[in-house]
CSV table of N, CA and C in Angstrom, one decimal:
chain,number,residue,atom,x,y,z
A,27,MET,N,65.3,9.4,35.3
A,27,MET,CA,64.1,10.0,34.2
A,27,MET,C,62.6,9.1,34.8
A,28,SER,N,63.1,8.0,35.4
A,28,SER,CA,61.5,7.5,36.0
A,28,SER,C,61.1,8.1,36.8
A,29,ALA,N,61.6,9.8,37.6
A,29,ALA,CA,60.9,10.1,38.5
A,29,ALA,C,60.1,11.0,37.5
A,30,GLU,N,59.6,11.2,36.5
A,30,GLU,CA,59.2,12.3,35.7
A,30,GLU,C,58.0,11.2,34.6
A,31,LYS,N,57.6,10.1,35.5
A,31,LYS,CA,56.7,9.4,34.8
A,31,LYS,C,56.2,8.7,35.9
A,32,PHE,N,54.9,8.5,35.5
A,32,PHE,CA,53.6,8.1,36.6
A,32,PHE,C,53.9,6.1,36.1
A,33,HIS,N,53.5,5.1,36.4
A,33,HIS,CA,53.7,3.9,36.2
A,33,HIS,C,52.5,3.1,37.1
A,34,PHE,N,52.0,2.4,36.5
A,34,PHE,CA,50.9,1.7,36.4
A,34,PHE,C,51.1,-0.2,36.2
A,35,GLU,N,50.9,-0.9,36.5
A,35,GLU,CA,50.7,-2.4,36.2
A,35,GLU,C,49.7,-3.2,35.6
A,36,HIS,N,50.0,-3.6,34.6
A,36,HIS,CA,48.8,-4.7,33.8
A,36,HIS,C,49.3,-6.0,33.2
A,37,LYS,N,48.7,-6.9,33.9
A,37,LYS,CA,49.3,-8.6,33.4
A,37,LYS,C,50.6,-8.5,33.6
A,38,GLY,N,51.3,-8.0,35.1
A,38,GLY,CA,52.8,-8.5,35.2
A,38,GLY,C,53.6,-7.5,34.6
A,39,LYS,N,53.5,-6.2,34.0
A,39,LYS,CA,53.8,-5.2,32.5
A,39,LYS,C,53.8,-4.3,33.4
A,40,ASP,N,54.9,-3.3,33.2
A,40,ASP,CA,55.1,-2.2,33.8
A,40,ASP,C,54.6,-1.1,32.8
A,41,PHE,N,54.0,-0.3,32.9
A,41,PHE,CA,53.7,1.0,31.6
A,41,PHE,C,53.7,2.4,32.7
A,42,ALA,N,54.2,3.6,31.7
A,42,ALA,CA,55.0,4.1,32.3
A,42,ALA,C,54.1,5.7,31.7
A,43,ILE,N,53.6,6.4,31.9
A,43,ILE,CA,53.1,7.8,31.3
A,43,ILE,C,53.6,9.2,31.9
A,44,PRO,N,53.3,10.4,31.3
A,44,PRO,CA,54.0,11.4,31.7
A,44,PRO,C,53.4,11.8,33.2
A,45,LYS,N,54.0,12.2,34.4
A,45,LYS,CA,53.1,12.4,34.9
A,45,LYS,C,52.1,13.7,35.2
A,46,PHE,N,51.2,13.8,35.5
A,46,PHE,CA,49.9,14.9,35.1
A,46,PHE,C,50.6,16.2,35.2
A,47,GLU,N,51.8,16.6,35.9
A,47,GLU,CA,52.1,18.0,36.4
A,47,GLU,C,53.2,18.3,35.4
A,48,ASN,N,53.2,17.0,34.7
A,48,ASN,CA,54.4,17.4,33.2
A,48,ASN,C,53.5,17.7,32.0
A,49,ILE,N,52.4,17.2,31.9
A,49,ILE,CA,52.1,17.3,31.0
A,49,ILE,C,51.4,18.9,30.4
A,50,PRO,N,52.0,19.3,29.0
A,50,PRO,CA,51.8,20.9,28.6
A,50,PRO,C,50.4,21.4,29.1
A,51,SER,N,50.1,22.5,29.5
A,51,SER,CA,49.1,23.1,30.1
A,51,SER,C,47.8,23.2,28.4
A,52,GLY,N,48.7,23.1,27.5
A,52,GLY,CA,47.6,23.0,26.0
A,52,GLY,C,46.8,22.0,26.2
A,53,VAL,N,47.5,21.1,26.6
A,53,VAL,CA,46.9,19.8,26.3
A,53,VAL,C,45.5,19.7,27.2
A,54,VAL,N,46.1,20.0,28.7
A,54,VAL,CA,44.6,20.1,29.7
A,54,VAL,C,43.7,21.2,28.8
A,55,ARG,N,44.2,22.4,28.7
A,55,ARG,CA,43.2,23.1,28.0
A,55,ARG,C,41.9,22.9,27.2
A,56,LYS,N,42.7,22.0,26.1
A,56,LYS,CA,41.8,21.0,25.1
A,56,LYS,C,40.9,20.0,25.9
A,57,SER,N,41.0,19.9,27.3
A,57,SER,CA,39.8,19.0,27.4
A,57,SER,C,39.1,19.4,28.6
A,58,ARG,N,39.4,21.0,28.6
A,58,ARG,CA,38.3,21.6,29.7
A,58,ARG,C,36.6,21.6,29.4
A,59,LYS,N,36.5,21.1,28.2
A,59,LYS,CA,35.1,21.3,27.4
A,59,LYS,C,34.8,20.0,27.6
A,60,ALA,N,35.2,18.9,28.6
A,60,ALA,CA,34.7,17.5,28.3
A,60,ALA,C,33.7,17.1,29.6
A,61,GLU,N,32.8,16.1,29.0
A,61,GLU,CA,31.9,16.2,29.8
A,61,GLU,C,31.9,16.0,31.1
A,62,ASN,N,32.9,15.2,31.3
A,62,ASN,CA,33.1,14.9,33.2
A,62,ASN,C,34.7,14.4,32.9
A,63,ASP,N,34.9,14.5,34.7
A,63,ASP,CA,36.3,14.1,34.5
A,63,ASP,C,37.2,13.2,34.3
A,64,VAL,N,36.2,11.9,33.6
A,64,VAL,CA,36.8,10.7,32.8
A,64,VAL,C,37.4,11.0,31.7
A,65,ASP,N,36.1,11.6,30.8
A,65,ASP,CA,36.5,11.9,29.6
A,65,ASP,C,37.3,13.3,29.3
A,66,ALA,N,37.8,14.0,30.2
A,66,ALA,CA,38.9,14.8,30.4
A,66,ALA,C,40.1,14.1,30.5
A,67,ALA,N,40.0,13.2,31.2
A,67,ALA,CA,41.4,12.2,31.8
A,67,ALA,C,41.8,11.6,30.5
A,68,PHE,N,40.6,11.1,29.7
A,68,PHE,CA,41.0,10.3,28.9
A,68,PHE,C,41.4,10.9,27.5
A,69,LEU,N,40.9,12.4,27.6
A,69,LEU,CA,41.2,13.2,26.1
A,69,LEU,C,42.7,13.6,26.4
A,70,VAL,N,43.2,13.6,27.4
A,70,VAL,CA,44.4,14.1,28.2
A,70,VAL,C,45.6,13.0,27.9
A,71,LEU,N,44.8,11.6,28.0
A,71,LEU,CA,45.9,11.0,27.8
A,71,LEU,C,46.2,10.4,26.0
A,72,GLU,N,45.3,10.4,25.6
A,72,GLU,CA,45.1,10.3,24.1
A,72,GLU,C,45.9,11.5,23.2
A,73,LEU,N,46.1,12.7,23.6
A,73,LEU,CA,46.4,13.6,23.1
A,73,LEU,C,47.9,13.7,23.5
A,74,THR,N,48.2,13.0,24.8
A,74,THR,CA,49.6,12.8,24.8
A,74,THR,C,49.9,11.4,24.5
A,75,LEU,N,49.5,10.7,24.5
A,75,LEU,CA,50.2,9.2,24.3
A,75,LEU,C,50.1,8.8,23.0
A,76,GLY,N,49.1,9.4,22.2
A,76,GLY,CA,48.3,8.7,21.0
A,76,GLY,C,47.4,8.1,20.9
A,77,GLU,N,46.3,8.1,20.0
A,77,GLU,CA,45.0,6.7,20.5
A,77,GLU,C,45.4,5.1,20.7
A,78,ASP,N,46.6,5.2,20.0
A,78,ASP,CA,47.0,3.5,19.5
A,78,ASP,C,48.4,3.4,20.5
A,79,SER,N,48.5,3.9,21.5
A,79,SER,CA,49.6,3.7,22.6
A,79,SER,C,49.7,2.2,23.4
A,80,ALA,N,50.3,1.7,23.5
A,80,ALA,CA,50.6,0.5,24.6
A,80,ALA,C,50.1,0.6,25.8
A,81,GLU,N,50.6,1.9,26.1
A,81,GLU,CA,49.4,2.4,27.6
A,81,GLU,C,47.9,2.4,27.6
A,82,LEU,N,47.7,3.1,26.6
A,82,LEU,CA,45.9,3.7,26.8
A,82,LEU,C,45.2,2.1,26.0
A,83,LYS,N,46.2,1.5,25.6
A,83,LYS,CA,45.5,-0.2,25.2
A,83,LYS,C,45.3,-1.1,26.8
A,84,ALA,N,47.0,-0.8,27.3
A,84,ALA,CA,46.5,-1.4,28.6
A,84,ALA,C,45.4,-0.9,29.6
A,85,LEU,N,45.2,0.7,29.5
A,85,LEU,CA,44.4,0.9,30.3
A,85,LEU,C,43.0,0.3,30.3
A,86,ASP,N,42.4,0.3,28.8
A,86,ASP,CA,41.6,-0.1,27.9
A,86,ASP,C,40.9,-1.7,28.5
A,87,GLU,N,41.9,-2.3,28.8
A,87,GLU,CA,41.7,-3.8,29.3
A,87,GLU,C,41.5,-3.9,30.4
A,88,LYS,N,41.6,-3.0,31.2
A,88,LYS,CA,41.5,-3.2,33.0
A,88,LYS,C,39.9,-2.2,32.8
A,89,PRO,N,39.6,-3.3,34.5
A,89,PRO,CA,38.0,-2.6,35.2
A,89,PRO,C,38.5,-1.3,35.2
A,90,LEU,N,37.0,-0.3,34.8
A,90,LEU,CA,36.9,0.5,35.2
A,90,LEU,C,37.2,1.1,36.3
A,91,SER,N,36.8,0.4,37.5
A,91,SER,CA,37.2,0.6,38.8
A,91,SER,C,38.6,0.9,39.0
A,92,ASP,N,39.3,0.2,38.1
A,92,ASP,CA,41.1,0.1,38.7
A,92,ASP,C,41.8,1.6,38.1
A,93,VAL,N,41.0,1.9,37.0
A,93,VAL,CA,41.2,2.9,35.9
A,93,VAL,C,41.1,4.2,36.7
A,94,GLY,N,39.9,4.2,37.6
A,94,GLY,CA,39.9,5.2,38.3
A,94,GLY,C,40.8,5.5,39.5
A,95,ASP,N,41.5,4.4,39.9
A,95,ASP,CA,42.1,4.1,40.6
A,95,ASP,C,43.4,5.1,40.3
A,96,ILE,N,43.7,4.6,39.1
A,96,ILE,CA,44.8,4.8,38.5
A,96,ILE,C,44.8,6.4,38.2
A,97,ILE,N,43.8,7.1,37.5
A,97,ILE,CA,43.7,8.2,37.2
A,97,ILE,C,43.3,9.0,38.4
A,98,LYS,N,43.4,8.3,39.4
A,98,LYS,CA,43.3,9.3,40.5
A,98,LYS,C,44.6,9.7,41.0
A,99,ALA,N,45.6,8.5,41.2
A,99,ALA,CA,46.7,8.2,41.6
A,99,ALA,C,47.6,9.5,40.7
A,100,TRP,N,47.3,9.4,39.4
A,100,TRP,CA,47.8,9.9,38.3
A,100,TRP,C,47.6,11.6,38.6
A,101,THR,N,46.3,11.9,39.1
A,101,THR,CA,46.2,13.2,39.0
A,101,THR,C,46.4,13.9,40.5
A,102,ASN,N,46.9,13.0,41.5
A,102,ASN,CA,46.9,13.2,42.8
A,102,ASN,C,47.3,14.6,43.5
A,103,GLY,N,47.6,15.6,43.6
A,103,GLY,CA,48.0,17.0,44.4
A,103,GLY,C,48.5,17.6,43.4
A,104,VAL,N,47.5,17.8,42.1
A,104,VAL,CA,47.9,18.4,41.2
A,104,VAL,C,46.7,19.2,41.4
A,105,THR,N,47.0,20.9,41.1
A,105,THR,CA,45.3,21.8,40.8
A,105,THR,C,45.8,23.0,40.1
A,106,MET,N,45.3,23.7,40.0
A,106,MET,CA,45.8,24.1,38.6
A,106,MET,C,46.2,25.7,39.4
A,107,GLY,N,45.8,25.8,40.8
A,107,GLY,CA,46.2,26.7,41.2
A,107,GLY,C,45.5,28.3,40.8
A,108,GLU,N,46.2,29.7,41.6
A,108,GLU,CA,45.5,30.7,41.9
A,108,GLU,C,46.2,31.8,41.1
A,109,SER,N,46.1,32.7,40.6
A,109,SER,CA,46.6,33.9,39.8
A,109,SER,C,46.7,34.9,41.5
A,110,SER,N,48.1,35.2,40.9
A,110,SER,CA,48.0,36.6,42.6
A,110,SER,C,47.3,37.6,42.8
A,111,GLY,N,46.4,37.5,41.8
A,111,GLY,CA,45.6,38.8,41.3
A,111,GLY,C,44.1,38.2,42.0
A,112,SER,N,44.0,36.7,42.5
A,112,SER,CA,42.9,36.3,42.9
A,112,SER,C,42.9,36.8,44.5
């Protein structure tokens, strides 16, 4: 089941969050009006994990550059795609 999770490390501990591609589309839809990609990513994480989750607390303690790298890796390769009518 760990194949369905994205892993990152903080202070020597492994944290797992759902792979971005497995996030329900309704959660991603709620982030569409975010001011920027960082806000959107954190909104998706908060809605998915809960604001008080250990995973979010670990991300909060990391330097912003590290969090940016984690978010890039988490969302890497996921596109919204096009409908067949496009």
